mmCIF file of C-alpha atoms in Angstrom:
data_model
loop_
_atom_site.group_PDB
_atom_site.id
_atom_site.type_symbol
_atom_site.label_atom_id
_atom_site.label_comp_id
_atom_site.label_asym_id
_atom_site.label_seq_id
_atom_site.Cartn_x
_atom_site.Cartn_y
_atom_site.Cartn_z
ATOM 1 C CA ALA A 1 31.422 44.210 -17.298
ATOM 2 C CA ASP A 2 29.573 46.335 -19.777
ATOM 3 C CA GLU A 3 28.816 49.911 -18.922
ATOM 4 C CA ALA A 4 25.462 51.534 -19.576
ATOM 5 C CA LYS A 5 25.175 54.417 -22.027
ATOM 6 C CA ASP A 6 25.183 57.006 -19.248
ATOM 7 C CA GLY A 7 28.469 55.667 -17.835
ATOM 8 C CA VAL A 8 26.867 53.845 -14.896
ATOM 9 C CA GLU A 9 28.048 50.296 -14.432
ATOM 10 C CA ALA A 10 25.469 47.575 -15.125
ATOM 11 C CA PRO A 11 24.275 45.425 -12.198
ATOM 12 C CA MET A 12 26.314 42.283 -11.568
ATOM 13 C CA SER A 13 23.400 40.045 -12.679
ATOM 14 C CA GLU A 14 23.873 41.445 -16.196
ATOM 15 C CA TRP A 15 27.648 40.902 -16.279
ATOM 16 C CA GLN A 16 29.101 38.301 -18.591
ATOM 17 C CA TRP A 17 32.496 36.775 -17.997
ATOM 18 C CA ALA A 18 34.918 35.172 -20.442
ATOM 19 C CA TRP A 19 38.185 33.362 -19.894
ATOM 20 C CA LEU A 20 40.459 33.940 -22.864
ATOM 21 C CA HIS A 21 43.372 31.576 -23.449
ATOM 22 C CA PHE A 22 45.935 32.498 -26.112
ATOM 23 C CA GLU A 23 48.710 30.443 -27.720
ATOM 24 C CA HIS A 24 51.287 33.069 -26.727
ATOM 25 C CA PRO A 25 51.363 35.384 -23.680
ATOM 26 C CA VAL A 26 49.745 38.792 -24.164
ATOM 27 C CA LEU A 27 50.823 41.772 -22.078
ATOM 28 C CA CYS A 28 47.695 43.575 -20.909
ATOM 29 C CA PRO A 29 47.274 45.452 -17.610
ATOM 30 C CA VAL A 30 44.216 44.917 -15.419
ATOM 31 C CA GLY A 31 41.510 47.462 -16.209
ATOM 32 C CA SER A 32 42.381 47.621 -19.907
ATOM 33 C CA LEU A 33 39.643 47.683 -22.509
ATOM 34 C CA VAL A 34 39.788 44.396 -24.416
ATOM 35 C CA ILE A 35 38.209 44.262 -27.867
ATOM 36 C CA GLY A 36 37.828 41.052 -29.854
ATOM 37 C CA SER A 37 37.135 41.078 -33.564
ATOM 38 C CA ARG A 38 36.536 38.531 -36.275
ATOM 39 C CA LEU A 39 39.540 38.848 -38.518
ATOM 40 C CA ASP A 40 38.478 35.859 -40.614
ATOM 41 C CA THR A 41 35.578 37.758 -42.251
ATOM 42 C CA ASP A 42 35.937 39.493 -45.588
ATOM 43 C CA ILE A 43 36.952 43.138 -45.091
ATOM 44 C CA HIS A 44 34.994 44.129 -48.204
ATOM 45 C CA GLU A 45 31.669 42.920 -46.791
ATOM 46 C CA ASN A 46 29.423 45.408 -45.057
ATOM 47 C CA THR A 47 29.325 43.528 -41.735
ATOM 48 C CA CYS A 48 30.473 44.310 -38.230
ATOM 49 C CA ARG A 49 33.606 42.407 -37.282
ATOM 50 C CA LEU A 50 33.363 43.302 -33.587
ATOM 51 C CA ALA A 51 32.856 40.103 -31.547
ATOM 52 C CA PHE A 52 33.058 41.341 -27.935
ATOM 53 C CA TYR A 53 34.500 44.003 -25.666
ATOM 54 C CA GLY A 54 34.954 44.542 -21.963
ATOM 55 C CA ARG A 55 37.349 45.446 -19.182
ATOM 56 C CA LEU A 56 40.066 43.062 -18.039
ATOM 57 C CA VAL A 57 39.262 42.285 -14.391
ATOM 58 C CA HIS A 58 41.935 39.662 -13.676
ATOM 59 C CA ALA A 59 45.266 38.816 -15.287
ATOM 60 C CA GLN A 60 46.644 35.296 -15.181
ATOM 61 C CA GLY A 61 50.235 34.131 -15.418
ATOM 62 C CA THR A 62 51.570 31.977 -18.212
ATOM 63 C CA ASP A 63 50.554 28.676 -16.577
ATOM 64 C CA ALA A 64 47.125 28.018 -18.129
ATOM 65 C CA LEU A 65 46.369 24.974 -15.971
ATOM 66 C CA GLU A 66 46.799 26.959 -12.769
ATOM 67 C CA GLY A 67 44.473 29.620 -14.154
ATOM 68 C CA ALA A 68 41.828 27.050 -14.983
ATOM 69 C CA LYS A 69 41.997 25.504 -11.504
ATOM 70 C CA ALA A 70 41.554 28.894 -9.824
ATOM 71 C CA LEU A 71 38.336 29.549 -11.739
ATOM 72 C CA ARG A 72 35.168 27.759 -10.765
ATOM 73 C CA LEU A 73 33.934 26.949 -14.255
ATOM 74 C CA TYR A 74 30.674 25.080 -14.666
ATOM 75 C CA LYS A 75 28.146 24.256 -17.317
ATOM 76 C CA PRO A 76 24.536 24.972 -16.372
ATOM 77 C CA LYS A 77 22.330 21.894 -16.573
ATOM 78 C CA GLU A 78 18.587 21.503 -16.776
ATOM 79 C CA ARG A 79 16.374 18.504 -16.182
ATOM 80 C CA ARG A 80 12.809 18.452 -17.471
ATOM 81 C CA GLY A 81 9.863 16.638 -16.010
ATOM 82 C CA VAL A 82 6.097 16.923 -15.769
ATOM 83 C CA VAL A 83 3.416 17.177 -13.102
ATOM 84 C CA ASP A 84 1.881 13.751 -12.492
ATOM 85 C CA ARG A 85 -0.829 15.019 -10.144
ATOM 86 C CA VAL A 86 -1.681 17.879 -7.788
ATOM 87 C CA MET A 87 -2.441 16.836 -4.212
ATOM 88 C CA ASP A 88 -5.602 17.919 -2.369
ATOM 89 C CA ASP A 89 -3.730 20.378 -0.120
ATOM 90 C CA GLY A 90 -3.107 22.593 -3.157
ATOM 91 C CA VAL A 91 0.543 23.054 -2.220
ATOM 92 C CA THR A 92 2.087 19.676 -3.066
ATOM 93 C CA ILE A 93 2.500 17.996 -6.435
ATOM 94 C CA ILE A 94 3.773 14.602 -7.489
ATOM 95 C CA GLY A 95 6.173 14.927 -10.416
ATOM 96 C CA LYS A 96 7.675 12.433 -12.820
ATOM 97 C CA SER A 97 10.161 12.127 -15.700
ATOM 98 C CA LEU A 98 12.707 14.372 -13.965
ATOM 99 C CA PHE A 99 14.752 11.478 -12.579
ATOM 100 C CA LYS A 100 15.478 7.939 -13.686
ATOM 101 C CA LYS A 101 14.361 4.943 -11.672
ATOM 102 C CA ASN A 102 16.449 4.428 -8.496
ATOM 103 C CA THR A 103 18.092 7.882 -8.731
ATOM 104 C CA ASP A 104 19.299 9.195 -5.369
ATOM 105 C CA ILE A 105 16.976 12.191 -5.101
ATOM 106 C CA SER A 106 18.526 13.298 -1.798
ATOM 107 C CA VAL A 107 21.153 15.362 -3.653
ATOM 108 C CA PHE A 108 18.340 17.350 -5.318
ATOM 109 C CA LEU A 109 16.278 18.047 -2.189
ATOM 110 C CA LYS A 110 15.394 21.705 -1.564
ATOM 111 C CA LEU A 111 16.486 22.751 -5.078
ATOM 112 C CA ARG A 112 14.183 25.145 -6.906
ATOM 113 C CA LEU A 113 11.728 23.684 -9.362
ATOM 114 C CA HIS A 114 10.526 26.076 -12.066
ATOM 115 C CA THR A 115 7.349 25.878 -14.116
ATOM 116 C CA ASP A 116 6.146 27.477 -17.328
ATOM 117 C CA VAL A 117 3.686 29.514 -15.238
ATOM 118 C CA PRO A 118 5.332 32.858 -14.348
ATOM 119 C CA GLY A 119 6.041 33.225 -10.628
ATOM 120 C CA VAL A 120 5.257 29.619 -9.736
ATOM 121 C CA VAL A 121 8.424 28.151 -8.186
ATOM 122 C CA GLY A 122 8.620 25.213 -5.806
ATOM 123 C CA THR A 123 11.148 22.979 -4.081
ATOM 124 C CA ILE A 124 11.736 19.242 -4.231
ATOM 125 C CA ASP A 125 10.776 17.708 -0.876
ATOM 126 C CA SER A 126 11.252 13.951 -1.200
ATOM 127 C CA ALA A 127 11.210 10.901 -3.396
ATOM 128 C CA PHE A 128 7.843 9.300 -4.077
ATOM 129 C CA GLY A 129 8.411 5.579 -4.380
ATOM 130 C CA LYS A 130 11.323 4.083 -6.304
ATOM 131 C CA SER A 131 10.180 4.833 -9.841
ATOM 132 C CA GLY A 132 11.808 8.277 -10.072
ATOM 133 C CA LYS A 133 8.714 10.187 -8.989
ATOM 134 C CA PHE A 134 9.052 12.927 -6.389
ATOM 135 C CA LYS A 135 7.067 15.255 -4.141
ATOM 136 C CA ALA A 136 7.465 19.006 -4.511
ATOM 137 C CA SER A 137 5.834 21.873 -2.684
ATOM 138 C CA PHE A 138 5.110 25.392 -3.828
ATOM 139 C CA MET A 139 5.308 28.499 -1.654
ATOM 140 C CA ASN A 140 1.774 29.646 -2.284
ATOM 141 C CA GLY A 141 -1.131 27.298 -2.755
ATOM 142 C CA ASP A 142 -2.690 29.401 -5.482
ATOM 143 C CA GLY A 143 0.284 28.637 -7.745
ATOM 144 C CA THR A 144 -0.474 24.933 -7.964
ATOM 145 C CA ALA A 145 -4.070 25.700 -8.924
ATOM 146 C CA ARG A 146 -2.656 26.818 -12.266
ATOM 147 C CA LEU A 147 -0.701 23.568 -12.661
ATOM 148 C CA ALA A 148 -2.355 20.551 -14.194
ATOM 149 C CA PRO A 149 -1.131 17.018 -14.861
ATOM 150 C CA GLY A 150 1.297 17.179 -17.753
ATOM 151 C CA ALA A 151 2.517 20.715 -16.941
ATOM 152 C CA ALA A 152 6.247 21.173 -17.547
ATOM 153 C CA LEU A 153 8.739 21.263 -14.655
ATOM 154 C CA HIS A 154 12.339 22.497 -14.954
ATOM 155 C CA LEU A 155 15.186 21.808 -12.538
ATOM 156 C CA ARG A 156 18.119 24.111 -13.292
ATOM 157 C CA HIS A 157 21.308 23.212 -11.450
#
């Protein structure tokens, strides 16, 4: 984790993690400062060759496959859809283009649905027919008043 200029550690939400795998074992104790540089750049150019730095928080043995299994690596995904219509209650919307026809929406129920409007976040409640449309509700009714048909919806999972 990076440290702030005054020596105070940054909050965990700002931490960035990297798993480094080398061709040959490297002896490096936990807590060491690790610095990565770009050695393939021309040393005569006036550019910074520093790529990253940070503290080593965990050391892994020589078995790379075991190390990979112990980590819970994932790739963030995002689906994009649009508001089809806003219901009269002002809390519920019907959305489309987020799922394909006949998708099992049950695995996405209660996941957060983001909009381009700051602070307007909802949850997926149910499927709406079999065409891939869905119902979503928003915490505060005034948020949907700023949504119109065609407004962008983002499902990050």
